[in-house]
Amino acid sequence: MTTTIRNATVLPCTPEMPVIAGGHVSVDGARIASVGPGPGPEADEVIDADGDVVMPGMVNPHAHLPMTLFRGLGEDVDDRLFRYVLPLERRFVTPAMVRIGTTLAALEMIRGGVTCAADMYYFEAEVGRVLDAAGLRGVVGQTLADFDPPDHASMDEGFALTAALADEFAGHDRIVASIAPHAPYSTDIPVMARVADWAAARPEVRVQIHLAEMTSEMEWADRTHGCRPVAVVDRAGLLIPGLIAAHCLYLSEAEIARLAEADVRVAHNARSNAKAGRGIAPVAALRAAGVPVGIATDGPMSGNTLDLFAQFAPVSMFQKLLGRSRGPMPAVDVIAMATREGAEVLGLSDRIGTLEPDRSADLIRIGLGAPRLHPVYDIYATLVFAAMPDDVTDTMVAGRWLMRDRQVLSVEPKKALRDAGQIAASFRAEMARIDAG
Ligand SMILES: [Zn+2]
């Protein structure tokens, strides 16, 4: 099967970030065959894009997908984590709950043009299976933590779950297994060192961690190890090439240089960090040092959305605030981070993140019909400051259409919403019980 999309505003997101007006993208099977100006080759299916944007599917390098089911729960309750969320997780996080939450997440991502996400949660094989069935791409991270998580009572059990996950998805085209020590303070040096050894024997498995996210984490590192979190991870031997570090808010210049030297990648969660009042990650400094930084949503409990468009303005504005100038983080860089650089963060840039021959055909079409998108002087500024997920009309992953003309083809929307509503009803009942004391 071959497809040619022509008469498009093609954004290949290659390093020069060109804009190809009246261009084409042609797809042969699961791969991109050609990209460039003009109408391109004839094909089994020819689509006239009528000037719409065609660009790589976007990459979200840090999320907790099943937590869609917690979206907006206890939003204004100061101690909601301990009052509601942890008790609900202990009681209700099961493979079935993870399936339902991830299905809702898959639906949201397909509709918002996000074709690849890195996840960190529990019963992670279920996350991989749901993303696979939905046709999406994912890096699925089995969380390891010492706070009595729902799916492992000991680290031995956690490592066994991760080994089974890696076996299940070994050689899979779209689903990559990952091991996710939750954070320095919830694993500590012996577990992180064990992860480093384990990952060295399984080079295809990605490693994810929350790092330098909270002041309480800084205090823990100082109290327990007399240093800062980056140094704790370094002592454990876990600052390894390809490590996906989420957040990285509190970094010194020396730590930024160390992350660059170690070939660590960063997932930036501007909106969720701001909502928690935590701070602004030094994204411009990280990127200047050569550290790839992707744009992430974090979980829908802390960030409310899996929509990357909602992240774009904060990502740009926060760096401008830090730099007290319009200069930092131009719109074109934001789109580069959401595509090519996000793929680099996940170690997938040989497959996705750009529209180039032989890359996987993971692409989206963004309609420009909405008045708020006009006129267009700089298409990148339009996408960063005015576009919304509903502007995405079509989503393709590995040559398969997951959405055509806003109709999602690989997830059943009504069932996804109904199932999520049923879980929410059980959460509500438990919250009422908690409130009644
Ligand atoms: Zn997180």
mmCIF file of C-alpha atoms in Angstrom, residues 59-64 116-120 138-143 176-184 192 195 199 203-213 217 230 233 238-248 251 259 262-269 286 291-298 341-349 352:
data_model
loop_
_atom_site.group_PDB
_atom_site.id
_atom_site.type_symbol
_atom_site.label_atom_id
_atom_site.label_comp_id
_atom_site.label_asym_id
_atom_site.label_seq_id
_atom_site.Cartn_x
_atom_site.Cartn_y
_atom_site.Cartn_z
ATOM 1 C CA VAL A 59 6.629 12.581 21.154
ATOM 2 C CA ASN A 60 5.765 12.856 24.860
ATOM 3 C CA PRO A 61 8.809 11.632 26.787
ATOM 4 C CA HIS A 62 7.278 11.494 30.291
ATOM 5 C CA ALA A 63 3.790 10.477 31.373
ATOM 6 C CA HIS A 64 1.830 8.273 33.719
ATOM 7 C CA CYS A 116 4.705 8.136 20.954
ATOM 8 C CA ALA A 117 4.816 8.392 24.733
ATOM 9 C CA ALA A 118 7.101 7.223 27.483
ATOM 10 C CA ASP A 119 5.165 5.868 30.434
ATOM 11 C CA MET A 120 6.039 5.122 34.046
ATOM 12 C CA GLY A 138 5.553 3.712 23.414
ATOM 13 C CA VAL A 139 8.402 3.308 25.841
ATOM 14 C CA VAL A 140 6.722 1.449 28.683
ATOM 15 C CA GLY A 141 8.430 1.771 32.050
ATOM 16 C CA GLN A 142 7.858 -0.613 34.913
ATOM 17 C CA THR A 143 8.153 1.503 38.062
ATOM 18 C CA VAL A 176 10.011 -0.590 23.810
ATOM 19 C CA ALA A 177 10.360 -1.934 27.349
ATOM 20 C CA SER A 178 11.774 0.297 30.043
ATOM 21 C CA ILE A 179 12.799 0.049 33.687
ATOM 22 C CA ALA A 180 11.843 3.006 35.827
ATOM 23 C CA PRO A 181 13.377 3.414 39.264
ATOM 24 C CA HIS A 182 10.865 5.968 40.576
ATOM 25 C CA ALA A 183 13.313 8.543 42.023
ATOM 26 C CA PRO A 184 16.535 8.647 44.028
ATOM 27 C CA MET A 192 19.735 2.248 41.368
ATOM 28 C CA VAL A 195 19.162 -1.105 37.792
ATOM 29 C CA ALA A 199 20.194 -2.363 32.114
ATOM 30 C CA PRO A 203 20.805 -2.536 26.083
ATOM 31 C CA GLU A 204 17.446 -2.385 24.286
ATOM 32 C CA VAL A 205 15.660 -1.468 27.540
ATOM 33 C CA ARG A 206 15.385 2.263 28.310
ATOM 34 C CA VAL A 207 15.899 3.586 31.851
ATOM 35 C CA GLN A 208 13.696 6.372 33.236
ATOM 36 C CA ILE A 209 13.808 8.220 36.557
ATOM 37 C CA HIS A 210 12.352 11.342 38.220
ATOM 38 C CA LEU A 211 15.340 13.541 39.062
ATOM 39 C CA ALA A 212 15.926 16.848 40.869
ATOM 40 C CA GLU A 213 12.185 17.484 40.977
ATOM 41 C CA GLU A 217 14.279 15.471 47.334
ATOM 42 C CA VAL A 230 22.437 14.164 40.606
ATOM 43 C CA VAL A 233 22.468 8.917 40.977
ATOM 44 C CA LEU A 238 23.104 5.222 36.937
ATOM 45 C CA LEU A 239 24.085 8.359 34.979
ATOM 46 C CA ILE A 240 24.299 6.120 31.933
ATOM 47 C CA PRO A 241 24.037 7.036 28.238
ATOM 48 C CA GLY A 242 20.379 7.319 27.257
ATOM 49 C CA LEU A 243 19.027 7.707 30.802
ATOM 50 C CA ILE A 244 15.684 9.542 30.553
ATOM 51 C CA ALA A 245 15.588 11.972 33.480
ATOM 52 C CA ALA A 246 12.232 13.646 34.091
ATOM 53 C CA HIS A 247 11.968 17.170 35.505
ATOM 54 C CA CYS A 248 15.592 18.194 36.348
ATOM 55 C CA LEU A 251 20.624 21.757 38.507
ATOM 56 C CA LEU A 259 24.513 15.271 32.478
ATOM 57 C CA ALA A 262 27.088 11.265 30.641
ATOM 58 C CA ASP A 263 24.711 11.520 27.613
ATOM 59 C CA VAL A 264 21.629 11.790 29.826
ATOM 60 C CA ARG A 265 18.394 13.035 28.205
ATOM 61 C CA VAL A 266 15.758 15.218 29.887
ATOM 62 C CA ALA A 267 11.958 15.191 29.807
ATOM 63 C CA HIS A 268 10.700 18.695 30.598
ATOM 64 C CA ASN A 269 7.309 19.031 32.308
ATOM 65 C CA LEU A 286 20.654 22.127 29.151
ATOM 66 C CA VAL A 291 21.514 17.673 26.401
ATOM 67 C CA PRO A 292 18.444 16.706 24.337
ATOM 68 C CA VAL A 293 15.264 17.947 26.019
ATOM 69 C CA GLY A 294 11.781 16.750 25.099
ATOM 70 C CA ILE A 295 8.432 18.291 25.981
ATOM 71 C CA ALA A 296 6.371 16.131 28.321
ATOM 72 C CA THR A 297 2.991 16.286 29.998
ATOM 73 C CA ASP A 298 3.685 14.301 33.179
ATOM 74 C CA GLU A 341 14.471 16.063 20.079
ATOM 75 C CA GLY A 342 11.762 14.098 21.910
ATOM 76 C CA ALA A 343 12.693 11.095 19.773
ATOM 77 C CA GLU A 344 16.357 11.607 20.757
ATOM 78 C CA VAL A 345 15.371 11.688 24.422
ATOM 79 C CA LEU A 346 13.779 8.253 23.998
ATOM 80 C CA GLY A 347 16.644 6.860 21.933
ATOM 81 C CA LEU A 348 14.331 6.470 18.920
ATOM 82 C CA SER A 349 15.716 9.115 16.556
ATOM 83 C CA ILE A 352 10.948 8.592 14.329
#
